[in-house]
C-alpha cells in the first residue's frame, strides 16, 4: 500500500487533477489504517544508502530500489543536495541530460519553435486564475515571501510550470491571426514541493524543457500536441532505446488545466511504469483565464487554442532503470557521453611507451570518425579496477591494448551489453578503416540490441485481460494489464485503491474488433493499459 | 547624484563588499539631502517606456537610456515580466544569448571543465558561513519561507551565486590530491533583489554561467582565474567585437569572499563602463568556511584553493550599447542569429515566381556555406518595412532580389554598418562561389570594422591624467580617466562621492616607467582606470 501514499505527489510533468481530487476524500477517511510509518522509514533508508561505497552495488534482483540509488552513487550521476528532496546532478549525469538536450533542441527548432526565457517568479494571483490549475498545483508550491529584506506585498510562486506567466505575456504579444501560431520553448528549472523524492524521478527542483504554443484553431493545436508526443516517441525509441507506449491519458490522469494529455509510458526494469514525457492540448482554458485573444481573418475576436509539452531530467532515471544491470549502468551508444573507453595495459616499464603510442593512435582514429572516445591511462588504478569502473558507468564499448596487441597491430574489444567472454573479441585490426568499421558496427549493434531487449521485456510483461479478476492477477504479478475499458472515473479509482494500478494510457495502437469493458461489460471503444507506476 | 543611489546594488556578477561597507556609513549620514524621489521617478518612467511602438525609437544622441529601452522593445529582444524587476527574454534576444553560450561552452570544455547542476535552494545558514559573503549578499536575497503549504523550519535562499552550496558538495567529494583539480561549470538562473533594474543590465533574475574550481595550490588557482578572464577577453574581442579592458579590481571593488577579482570592462556608447565578466581567486576563504580539505602527496591535510568566474545575460546589454545606432541594433556577424536577410521584391504577379525561385537558390547557396540566412517573403509587409525591421534587428547583411536582378543573375547587397548608398552594392553575381566569397568577405569586414570602430571610440575617450583636477574634468566630460594610483580606500570612496566615478580596474596593460599617485603624490606601482559605470 506504500504507493498509495505517493499519490498526491506529481507524476512530472503531467499533473492529474481529477485523480487528486477523487482520492483526497478517500484518503482522508482511511489514512490512519495504512502503514505510513514503515513506508517513511523505507524512504529514509533509501536516502542514506549508496554513499561512497564505490563498486558496491546491491544486486538488481535483490532490491531494485536499492540498486537504483547505488548505481546513481557509484556511477557518479547525482548526489543529494543539502535541502531535503533536492539533487545535485554530477558531470556524468549532466552529460546524459546534455545528450537529451542536444537531440531535442534541434528537433524543436526544426519543427518551428524558438527558445526563450520567462522569469521563474510568478505572482500568486496568476496561479489562481485557472481553476483546475490552482487546485492541481497549490499543495506543492514553494513561495517567496521575503525579498531584499522586506516582507512582500504579494507572495511569489517559484514556477512549478509556466502556463500562467506564458499566457500573461502571450496576451501582450498576440493581437492578430498574423501573430499566430506562436511557438516557443524554454529550458529551465522548476520547483514542486514533493514529499517523497527519488533522484531524477521525483525531486523538489528539476530541469526540463517546456514548450508552449498558441494557435488560431483547435485543429492546429491538436496537430501540434500530437506532433510533439511523436517527437518524444521517436527520441525514446531511436536514441534512448526505450520502447515507450504513446497514448492518451484518462480523464482522471489528465494535466490540471488541459483538455487532453498525451503521454509516453515506459516499462522500467522492475516492470513499474514511468511517465516519461507529456504533451497537452490545453484548449482555450488558459486563454480564457488570461484573456489571450486575437482577431481572425474575418475581424472576429477569438481566444487562442494552446498546447504545452515537456520532458524532464526524470528521463535520465528512465534510462538507468530500463537498461541497467547488476554491474551498473548500461547506456545506449547514441546518448552515451563516452561511447568507447580505451584501457592501456602494460607490466614492464619498457612496454609502456609502445602501448601508449598505440593507444594514442587508436584514440585519434576513432575521434576523427566522430566517435566519443576516452583514454584512461591513469597509473593510480589497475586495469581491473578500470574495467569495473567503466562498466558501472555503462560505457558501451571497451578497448584494451597491451604489448601483445601492439605487436599484432590489433586490439581487444568488449561489449558492455554482452558479459564475459562472449562479448569479448581479440585481434581486431588497428588498421583505421577496419577499426572504425568494427567499432561503429558494434555501437549500432548495441543500440539495436538494447532496444530489442527492452521491447521483448516489455511485451512479455503486458497481459491482455478481459475481466477484473485477470487484471488483479496481472498486477499482483507486477505486470501491465491491457483491456477494454469504458467504465467510470469512480471505477478507475476503485482499481487504483484495490490494486495500486492506474490507467497509464489509452494506447494509440489499438486492437481491431468490437470490445467489451472488462469492468462493466458495456461496449468499449478502446483498450486501456493499467500498471503500477513511479 | 542619482548614480550614488545605485551603489548598493550589484555590479553583476562581482559583488564588491568593501565598497558597500564603506559607503553604508556615509550614505546613512547624508541620504536625506540627495534627490531620491526624482531618481526613482526617472526609473519608473524608463520602465513604462518602449512598449509596442514598432520602429519608433528615441534617437541615441537625444537620450541614450530611452534609446536603449526603445531598441529592446522594437527589436523584440526582451519584455518586462509581471514581477517588478524581472525580464522575459524573447526569442531574438535569447538567440544572442545562445550564441554566447555556444562559444563559451566549447571553450570551457576545451579548458577541462565539466557542466553540472546544483540546486538553487540554499539553506540560509550556508550564506552566513563566510563572513564577507553574507555581508555582501544578505541585503539582496529572495527567501522561500513556505513550501508545500507549510512554514519552513529554515528559510531557503534562492541562489544569488553558488559558492556556498558548491563548497558544501566539494567537501563531500574531495578527499585526496587525486580528486584535484575539480573544475566545473553550470548554466543557471540566479536571483538578486535589485531595487533599480534595467533590462539585461540589472534584473531581479538573470541567466549566467558560473564556473567553480578547486586546486591543490594557490598558484594553480591563480593561473585558472587568469585563464578564464583571458577566455572572456578573447570572446569579447573576437566574437562580440567589444574591446574590453581586462584588469584587476581594487580592494574596494573585489567580490565578497574573493582575494582577487579580475574583470573585463567595456565602454558603452554613452561612455559609461560596463563590467562584462569577472573571475575570482577565492583563496581559501570558502574552503575554510566549509572545511573543504584534501590530503596532499605527503599525507598533509590542507584546504583547497578556489576560483569562480561568470558571464551573464548582462553581456547582451553590452552588445546593444556598444554597437547600436539610431536605426537600432547592430550585431557583430559572429554572434548574429541572422547574418543575412534576403528580401524578394516584385511588382507584377508574373514576376513573383522567378524572383522567389532565385531567392530560394541564393538561400540554399548561403546555407550550404554555413551562413545563417533567413528569407522574409511575407506579403503582409512591404520591402521598405522589412528593410527598417531588419536594420532595427541589427542583421549585418541584407540581400535584395528583384526582377532585374533575376535577369542579370545578380543581387543587391547592403551592409548594416554603412548607411545609405555607400553600403549598397548592385550587381553582385549569383554564381555560387563568387556570391559566397563576397558575402563571407563582407561579414568578415563588418566584424573587423565594428571592433575597430569600438576601439577608436574607446581610445578617444580615455584621458591620461596626473592630478585629481584632471580626473574631475575628464569624468565631468563623461570620459574615462587613467592615472597612477596608490591612495587609500577612503580616497577611492571620496572620488566616488565627488565625481560618481569608481576604479573600474588596474589594467593588465600598464605603461612603463616610474609613477606618482595623482591623489597623494606618493610612488604608485600601477595606473588605475576611473569611470562612471552601469
PDB file of N, CA, C and O in Angstrom, chain B residues 437-496:
ATOM      1  N   UNK B 437      31.831  33.940 -51.550  1.00  0.00           N
ATOM      2  CA  UNK B 437      33.049  34.695 -51.291  1.00  0.00           C
ATOM      3  C   UNK B 437      32.755  36.144 -50.920  1.00  0.00           C
ATOM      4  O   UNK B 437      33.305  36.687 -49.955  1.00  0.00           O
ATOM      5  N   UNK B 438      31.879  36.750 -51.694  1.00  0.00           N
ATOM      6  CA  UNK B 438      31.501  38.147 -51.462  1.00  0.00           C
ATOM      7  C   UNK B 438      30.821  38.322 -50.102  1.00  0.00           C
ATOM      8  O   UNK B 438      31.134  39.243 -49.356  1.00  0.00           O
ATOM      9  N   UNK B 439      29.896  37.434 -49.808  1.00  0.00           N
ATOM     10  CA  UNK B 439      29.141  37.582 -48.565  1.00  0.00           C
ATOM     11  C   UNK B 439      30.045  37.302 -47.360  1.00  0.00           C
ATOM     12  O   UNK B 439      30.043  38.053 -46.380  1.00  0.00           O
ATOM     13  N   UNK B 440      30.836  36.244 -47.453  1.00  0.00           N
ATOM     14  CA  UNK B 440      31.750  35.941 -46.343  1.00  0.00           C
ATOM     15  C   UNK B 440      32.731  37.087 -46.123  1.00  0.00           C
ATOM     16  O   UNK B 440      33.049  37.449 -44.984  1.00  0.00           O
ATOM     17  N   UNK B 441      33.199  37.637 -47.231  1.00  0.00           N
ATOM     18  CA  UNK B 441      34.123  38.763 -47.142  1.00  0.00           C
ATOM     19  C   UNK B 441      33.483  39.943 -46.428  1.00  0.00           C
ATOM     20  O   UNK B 441      34.088  40.563 -45.541  1.00  0.00           O
ATOM     21  N   UNK B 442      32.238  40.238 -46.792  1.00  0.00           N
ATOM     22  CA  UNK B 442      31.550  41.358 -46.138  1.00  0.00           C
ATOM     23  C   UNK B 442      31.330  41.094 -44.649  1.00  0.00           C
ATOM     24  O   UNK B 442      31.488  41.979 -43.824  1.00  0.00           O
ATOM     25  N   UNK B 443      30.930  39.858 -44.312  1.00  0.00           N
ATOM     26  CA  UNK B 443      30.706  39.532 -42.894  1.00  0.00           C
ATOM     27  C   UNK B 443      32.012  39.721 -42.104  1.00  0.00           C
ATOM     28  O   UNK B 443      32.006  40.284 -41.010  1.00  0.00           O
ATOM     29  N   UNK B 444      33.129  39.269 -42.684  1.00  0.00           N
ATOM     30  CA  UNK B 444      34.422  39.457 -42.020  1.00  0.00           C
ATOM     31  C   UNK B 444      34.756  40.943 -41.876  1.00  0.00           C
ATOM     32  O   UNK B 444      35.234  41.384 -40.824  1.00  0.00           O
ATOM     33  N   UNK B 445      34.517  41.685 -42.938  1.00  0.00           N
ATOM     34  CA  UNK B 445      34.765  43.131 -42.902  1.00  0.00           C
ATOM     35  C   UNK B 445      33.960  43.806 -41.795  1.00  0.00           C
ATOM     36  O   UNK B 445      34.474  44.656 -41.067  1.00  0.00           O
ATOM     37  N   UNK B 446      32.685  43.431 -41.733  1.00  0.00           N
ATOM     38  CA  UNK B 446      31.806  44.063 -40.747  1.00  0.00           C
ATOM     39  C   UNK B 446      32.295  43.739 -39.336  1.00  0.00           C
ATOM     40  O   UNK B 446      32.383  44.607 -38.469  1.00  0.00           O
ATOM     41  N   UNK B 447      32.636  42.450 -39.139  1.00  0.00           N
ATOM     42  CA  UNK B 447      33.140  42.034 -37.825  1.00  0.00           C
ATOM     43  C   UNK B 447      34.360  42.887 -37.441  1.00  0.00           C
ATOM     44  O   UNK B 447      34.420  43.451 -36.336  1.00  0.00           O
ATOM     45  N   UNK B 448      35.305  43.005 -38.349  1.00  0.00           N
ATOM     46  CA  UNK B 448      36.534  43.751 -38.071  1.00  0.00           C
ATOM     47  C   UNK B 448      36.252  45.243 -37.905  1.00  0.00           C
ATOM     48  O   UNK B 448      36.826  45.912 -37.025  1.00  0.00           O
ATOM     49  N   UNK B 449      35.359  45.723 -38.730  1.00  0.00           N
ATOM     50  CA  UNK B 449      35.061  47.150 -38.714  1.00  0.00           C
ATOM     51  C   UNK B 449      34.361  47.573 -37.419  1.00  0.00           C
ATOM     52  O   UNK B 449      34.655  48.634 -36.857  1.00  0.00           O
ATOM     53  N   UNK B 450      33.437  46.740 -36.932  1.00  0.00           N
ATOM     54  CA  UNK B 450      32.753  47.061 -35.678  1.00  0.00           C
ATOM     55  C   UNK B 450      33.755  47.108 -34.528  1.00  0.00           C
ATOM     56  O   UNK B 450      33.694  47.988 -33.661  1.00  0.00           O
ATOM     57  N   UNK B 451      34.679  46.158 -34.523  1.00  0.00           N
ATOM     58  CA  UNK B 451      35.692  46.152 -33.467  1.00  0.00           C
ATOM     59  C   UNK B 451      36.566  47.398 -33.566  1.00  0.00           C
ATOM     60  O   UNK B 451      36.818  48.075 -32.565  1.00  0.00           O
ATOM     61  N   UNK B 452      37.002  47.712 -34.785  1.00  0.00           N
ATOM     62  CA  UNK B 452      37.884  48.862 -34.944  1.00  0.00           C
ATOM     63  C   UNK B 452      37.197  50.146 -34.527  1.00  0.00           C
ATOM     64  O   UNK B 452      37.791  50.997 -33.855  1.00  0.00           O
ATOM     65  N   UNK B 453      35.942  50.283 -34.902  1.00  0.00           N
ATOM     66  CA  UNK B 453      35.175  51.482 -34.550  1.00  0.00           C
ATOM     67  C   UNK B 453      35.073  51.599 -33.017  1.00  0.00           C
ATOM     68  O   UNK B 453      35.226  52.698 -32.454  1.00  0.00           O
ATOM     69  N   UNK B 454      34.840  50.474 -32.370  1.00  0.00           N
ATOM     70  CA  UNK B 454      34.710  50.488 -30.905  1.00  0.00           C
ATOM     71  C   UNK B 454      36.049  50.799 -30.240  1.00  0.00           C
ATOM     72  O   UNK B 454      36.099  51.481 -29.211  1.00  0.00           O
ATOM     73  N   UNK B 455      37.141  50.306 -30.818  1.00  0.00           N
ATOM     74  CA  UNK B 455      38.470  50.607 -30.264  1.00  0.00           C
ATOM     75  C   UNK B 455      38.760  52.101 -30.390  1.00  0.00           C
ATOM     76  O   UNK B 455      39.199  52.749 -29.433  1.00  0.00           O
ATOM     77  N   UNK B 456      38.477  52.644 -31.557  1.00  0.00           N
ATOM     78  CA  UNK B 456      38.708  54.072 -31.778  1.00  0.00           C
ATOM     79  C   UNK B 456      37.889  54.913 -30.797  1.00  0.00           C
ATOM     80  O   UNK B 456      38.404  55.850 -30.180  1.00  0.00           O
ATOM     81  N   UNK B 457      36.627  54.536 -30.656  1.00  0.00           N
ATOM     82  CA  UNK B 457      35.745  55.258 -29.731  1.00  0.00           C
ATOM     83  C   UNK B 457      36.279  55.179 -28.303  1.00  0.00           C
ATOM     84  O   UNK B 457      36.367  56.182 -27.591  1.00  0.00           O
ATOM     85  N   UNK B 458      36.664  53.975 -27.902  1.00  0.00           N
ATOM     86  CA  UNK B 458      37.194  53.773 -26.555  1.00  0.00           C
ATOM     87  C   UNK B 458      38.448  54.620 -26.341  1.00  0.00           C
ATOM     88  O   UNK B 458      38.544  55.395 -25.389  1.00  0.00           O
ATOM     89  N   UNK B 459      39.394  54.510 -27.262  1.00  0.00           N
ATOM     90  CA  UNK B 459      40.680  55.169 -27.046  1.00  0.00           C
ATOM     91  C   UNK B 459      40.581  56.686 -27.098  1.00  0.00           C
ATOM     92  O   UNK B 459      41.368  57.383 -26.450  1.00  0.00           O
ATOM     93  N   UNK B 460      39.605  57.169 -27.856  1.00  0.00           N
ATOM     94  CA  UNK B 460      39.480  58.634 -27.910  1.00  0.00           C
ATOM     95  C   UNK B 460      38.733  59.163 -26.695  1.00  0.00           C
ATOM     96  O   UNK B 460      38.600  60.377 -26.533  1.00  0.00           O
ATOM     97  N   UNK B 461      38.264  58.262 -25.850  1.00  0.00           N
ATOM     98  CA  UNK B 461      37.528  58.709 -24.667  1.00  0.00           C
ATOM     99  C   UNK B 461      38.184  58.281 -23.350  1.00  0.00           C
ATOM    100  O   UNK B 461      37.531  58.264 -22.303  1.00  0.00           O
ATOM    101  N   UNK B 462      39.439  57.876 -23.429  1.00  0.00           N
ATOM    102  CA  UNK B 462      40.200  57.622 -22.200  1.00  0.00           C
ATOM    103  C   UNK B 462      41.268  58.716 -22.091  1.00  0.00           C
ATOM    104  O   UNK B 462      42.037  58.939 -23.030  1.00  0.00           O
ATOM    105  N   UNK B 463      41.279  59.413 -20.968  1.00  0.00           N
ATOM    106  CA  UNK B 463      42.204  60.535 -20.770  1.00  0.00           C
ATOM    107  C   UNK B 463      43.267  60.125 -19.757  1.00  0.00           C
ATOM    108  O   UNK B 463      42.936  59.634 -18.678  1.00  0.00           O
ATOM    109  N   UNK B 464      44.535  60.299 -20.118  1.00  0.00           N
ATOM    110  CA  UNK B 464      45.600  60.072 -19.138  1.00  0.00           C
ATOM    111  C   UNK B 464      45.727  61.304 -18.256  1.00  0.00           C
ATOM    112  O   UNK B 464      45.911  62.413 -18.744  1.00  0.00           O
ATOM    113  N   UNK B 465      45.610  61.088 -16.964  1.00  0.00           N
ATOM    114  CA  UNK B 465      45.572  62.223 -16.029  1.00  0.00           C
ATOM    115  C   UNK B 465      46.715  62.110 -15.033  1.00  0.00           C
ATOM    116  O   UNK B 465      47.245  61.029 -14.777  1.00  0.00           O
ATOM    117  N   UNK B 466      47.100  63.260 -14.476  1.00  0.00           N
ATOM    118  CA  UNK B 466      48.152  63.237 -13.464  1.00  0.00           C
ATOM    119  C   UNK B 466      47.776  64.059 -12.240  1.00  0.00           C
ATOM    120  O   UNK B 466      48.605  64.308 -11.368  1.00  0.00           O
ATOM    121  N   UNK B 467      46.513  64.512 -12.197  1.00  0.00           N
ATOM    122  CA  UNK B 467      46.056  65.209 -10.980  1.00  0.00           C
ATOM    123  C   UNK B 467      44.576  64.925 -10.775  1.00  0.00           C
ATOM    124  O   UNK B 467      43.863  64.518 -11.717  1.00  0.00           O
ATOM    125  N   UNK B 468      44.123  65.163  -9.548  1.00  0.00           N
ATOM    126  CA  UNK B 468      42.702  64.950  -9.243  1.00  0.00           C
ATOM    127  C   UNK B 468      41.843  65.918 -10.047  1.00  0.00           C
ATOM    128  O   UNK B 468      40.745  65.585 -10.493  1.00  0.00           O
ATOM    129  N   UNK B 469      42.359  67.133 -10.271  1.00  0.00           N
ATOM    130  CA  UNK B 469      41.645  68.115 -11.081  1.00  0.00           C
ATOM    131  C   UNK B 469      41.404  67.587 -12.491  1.00  0.00           C
ATOM    132  O   UNK B 469      40.299  67.707 -13.039  1.00  0.00           O
ATOM    133  N   UNK B 470      42.423  66.996 -13.061  1.00  0.00           N
ATOM    134  CA  UNK B 470      42.270  66.438 -14.410  1.00  0.00           C
ATOM    135  C   UNK B 470      41.259  65.290 -14.426  1.00  0.00           C
ATOM    136  O   UNK B 470      40.511  65.132 -15.388  1.00  0.00           O
ATOM    137  N   UNK B 471      41.296  64.495 -13.357  1.00  0.00           N
ATOM    138  CA  UNK B 471      40.295  63.411 -13.279  1.00  0.00           C
ATOM    139  C   UNK B 471      38.891  63.997 -13.282  1.00  0.00           C
ATOM    140  O   UNK B 471      38.019  63.572 -14.050  1.00  0.00           O
ATOM    141  N   UNK B 472      38.683  65.003 -12.420  1.00  0.00           N
ATOM    142  CA  UNK B 472      37.342  65.606 -12.336  1.00  0.00           C
ATOM    143  C   UNK B 472      36.884  66.132 -13.689  1.00  0.00           C
ATOM    144  O   UNK B 472      35.731  65.975 -14.079  1.00  0.00           O
ATOM    145  N   UNK B 473      37.815  66.747 -14.406  1.00  0.00           N
ATOM    146  CA  UNK B 473      37.472  67.312 -15.706  1.00  0.00           C
ATOM    147  C   UNK B 473      37.087  66.190 -16.681  1.00  0.00           C
ATOM    148  O   UNK B 473      36.063  66.272 -17.370  1.00  0.00           O
ATOM    149  N   UNK B 474      37.912  65.147 -16.731  1.00  0.00           N
ATOM    150  CA  UNK B 474      37.635  64.028 -17.640  1.00  0.00           C
ATOM    151  C   UNK B 474      36.282  63.389 -17.328  1.00  0.00           C
ATOM    152  O   UNK B 474      35.459  63.156 -18.222  1.00  0.00           O
ATOM    153  N   UNK B 475      36.049  63.139 -16.053  1.00  0.00           N
ATOM    154  CA  UNK B 475      34.785  62.494 -15.652  1.00  0.00           C
ATOM    155  C   UNK B 475      33.597  63.401 -15.965  1.00  0.00           C
ATOM    156  O   UNK B 475      32.549  62.933 -16.444  1.00  0.00           O
ATOM    157  N   UNK B 476      33.760  64.699 -15.733  1.00  0.00           N
ATOM    158  CA  UNK B 476      32.632  65.617 -15.985  1.00  0.00           C
ATOM    159  C   UNK B 476      32.316  65.660 -17.485  1.00  0.00           C
ATOM    160  O   UNK B 476      31.198  65.960 -17.886  1.00  0.00           O
ATOM    161  N   UNK B 477      33.313  65.359 -18.318  1.00  0.00           N
ATOM    162  CA  UNK B 477      33.057  65.279 -19.758  1.00  0.00           C
ATOM    163  C   UNK B 477      32.527  63.900 -20.154  1.00  0.00           C
ATOM    164  O   UNK B 477      32.369  63.590 -21.337  1.00  0.00           O
ATOM    165  N   UNK B 478      32.330  63.052 -19.173  1.00  0.00           N
ATOM    166  CA  UNK B 478      31.791  61.714 -19.447  1.00  0.00           C
ATOM    167  C   UNK B 478      32.850  60.719 -19.862  1.00  0.00           C
ATOM    168  O   UNK B 478      32.527  59.603 -20.263  1.00  0.00           O
ATOM    169  N   UNK B 479      34.135  61.091 -19.790  1.00  0.00           N
ATOM    170  CA  UNK B 479      35.195  60.194 -20.255  1.00  0.00           C
ATOM    171  C   UNK B 479      35.740  59.301 -19.144  1.00  0.00           C
ATOM    172  O   UNK B 479      35.365  59.443 -17.988  1.00  0.00           O
ATOM    173  N   UNK B 480      36.601  58.387 -19.535  1.00  0.00           N
ATOM    174  CA  UNK B 480      37.317  57.578 -18.557  1.00  0.00           C
ATOM    175  C   UNK B 480      38.640  58.271 -18.238  1.00  0.00           C
ATOM    176  O   UNK B 480      39.257  58.876 -19.124  1.00  0.00           O
ATOM    177  N   UNK B 481      39.080  58.176 -16.979  1.00  0.00           N
ATOM    178  CA  UNK B 481      40.350  58.774 -16.564  1.00  0.00           C
ATOM    179  C   UNK B 481      41.301  57.665 -16.153  1.00  0.00           C
ATOM    180  O   UNK B 481      40.932  56.765 -15.395  1.00  0.00           O
ATOM    181  N   UNK B 482      42.523  57.737 -16.686  1.00  0.00           N
ATOM    182  CA  UNK B 482      43.521  56.716 -16.354  1.00  0.00           C
ATOM    183  C   UNK B 482      44.723  57.419 -15.735  1.00  0.00           C
ATOM    184  O   UNK B 482      45.297  58.332 -16.341  1.00  0.00           O
ATOM    185  N   UNK B 483      45.097  57.013 -14.524  1.00  0.00           N
ATOM    186  CA  UNK B 483      46.237  57.671 -13.879  1.00  0.00           C
ATOM    187  C   UNK B 483      46.809  56.825 -12.761  1.00  0.00           C
ATOM    188  O   UNK B 483      46.161  55.892 -12.269  1.00  0.00           O
ATOM    189  N   UNK B 484      48.052  57.128 -12.375  1.00  0.00           N
ATOM    190  CA  UNK B 484      48.726  56.359 -11.323  1.00  0.00           C
ATOM    191  C   UNK B 484      47.969  56.494  -9.999  1.00  0.00           C
ATOM    192  O   UNK B 484      47.549  57.609  -9.637  1.00  0.00           O
ATOM    193  N   UNK B 485      47.849  55.402  -9.286  1.00  0.00           N
ATOM    194  CA  UNK B 485      47.023  55.403  -8.072  1.00  0.00           C
ATOM    195  C   UNK B 485      47.640  54.486  -7.025  1.00  0.00           C
ATOM    196  O   UNK B 485      47.912  53.312  -7.312  1.00  0.00           O
ATOM    197  N   UNK B 486      47.872  55.049  -5.821  1.00  0.00           N
ATOM    198  CA  UNK B 486      48.281  54.218  -4.681  1.00  0.00           C
ATOM    199  C   UNK B 486      47.659  54.762  -3.409  1.00  0.00           C
ATOM    200  O   UNK B 486      48.167  54.540  -2.316  1.00  0.00           O
ATOM    201  N   UNK B 487      46.564  55.493  -3.553  1.00  0.00           N
ATOM    202  CA  UNK B 487      45.930  56.124  -2.386  1.00  0.00           C
ATOM    203  C   UNK B 487      45.067  55.113  -1.625  1.00  0.00           C
ATOM    204  O   UNK B 487      44.970  53.943  -1.993  1.00  0.00           O
ATOM    205  N   UNK B 488      44.410  55.588  -0.575  1.00  0.00           N
ATOM    206  CA  UNK B 488      43.682  54.702   0.344  1.00  0.00           C
ATOM    207  C   UNK B 488      42.286  54.352  -0.173  1.00  0.00           C
ATOM    208  O   UNK B 488      41.781  54.979  -1.106  1.00  0.00           O
ATOM    209  N   UNK B 489      41.682  53.361   0.483  1.00  0.00           N
ATOM    210  CA  UNK B 489      40.292  53.013   0.179  1.00  0.00           C
ATOM    211  C   UNK B 489      39.390  54.222   0.416  1.00  0.00           C
ATOM    212  O   UNK B 489      38.435  54.464  -0.325  1.00  0.00           O
ATOM    213  N   UNK B 490      39.705  54.978   1.460  1.00  0.00           N
ATOM    214  CA  UNK B 490      38.893  56.153   1.788  1.00  0.00           C
ATOM    215  C   UNK B 490      38.984  57.190   0.665  1.00  0.00           C
ATOM    216  O   UNK B 490      37.985  57.810   0.292  1.00  0.00           O
ATOM    217  N   UNK B 491      40.204  57.371   0.117  1.00  0.00           N
ATOM    218  CA  UNK B 491      40.359  58.296  -1.006  1.00  0.00           C
ATOM    219  C   UNK B 491      39.559  57.823  -2.221  1.00  0.00           C
ATOM    220  O   UNK B 491      38.948  58.625  -2.927  1.00  0.00           O
ATOM    221  N   UNK B 492      39.577  56.510  -2.439  1.00  0.00           N
ATOM    222  CA  UNK B 492      38.830  55.941  -3.570  1.00  0.00           C
ATOM    223  C   UNK B 492      37.347  56.274  -3.417  1.00  0.00           C
ATOM    224  O   UNK B 492      36.669  56.639  -4.372  1.00  0.00           O
ATOM    225  N   UNK B 493      36.866  56.143  -2.191  1.00  0.00           N
ATOM    226  CA  UNK B 493      35.471  56.442  -1.916  1.00  0.00           C
ATOM    227  C   UNK B 493      35.173  57.929  -2.101  1.00  0.00           C
ATOM    228  O   UNK B 493      34.102  58.315  -2.584  1.00  0.00           O
ATOM    229  N   UNK B 494      36.137  58.775  -1.709  1.00  0.00           N
ATOM    230  CA  UNK B 494      35.974  60.219  -1.873  1.00  0.00           C
ATOM    231  C   UNK B 494      35.794  60.558  -3.358  1.00  0.00           C
ATOM    232  O   UNK B 494      34.909  61.347  -3.724  1.00  0.00           O
ATOM    233  N   UNK B 495      36.620  59.955  -4.197  1.00  0.00           N
ATOM    234  CA  UNK B 495      36.484  60.170  -5.645  1.00  0.00           C
ATOM    235  C   UNK B 495      35.082  59.795  -6.092  1.00  0.00           C
ATOM    236  O   UNK B 495      34.414  60.530  -6.826  1.00  0.00           O
ATOM    237  N   UNK B 496      34.630  58.661  -5.635  1.00  0.00           N
ATOM    238  CA  UNK B 496      33.294  58.182  -5.982  1.00  0.00           C
ATOM    239  C   UNK B 496      32.222  59.182  -5.557  1.00  0.00           C
ATOM    240  O   UNK B 496      31.310  59.520  -6.326  1.00  0.00           O
TER     241      UNK B 496
END
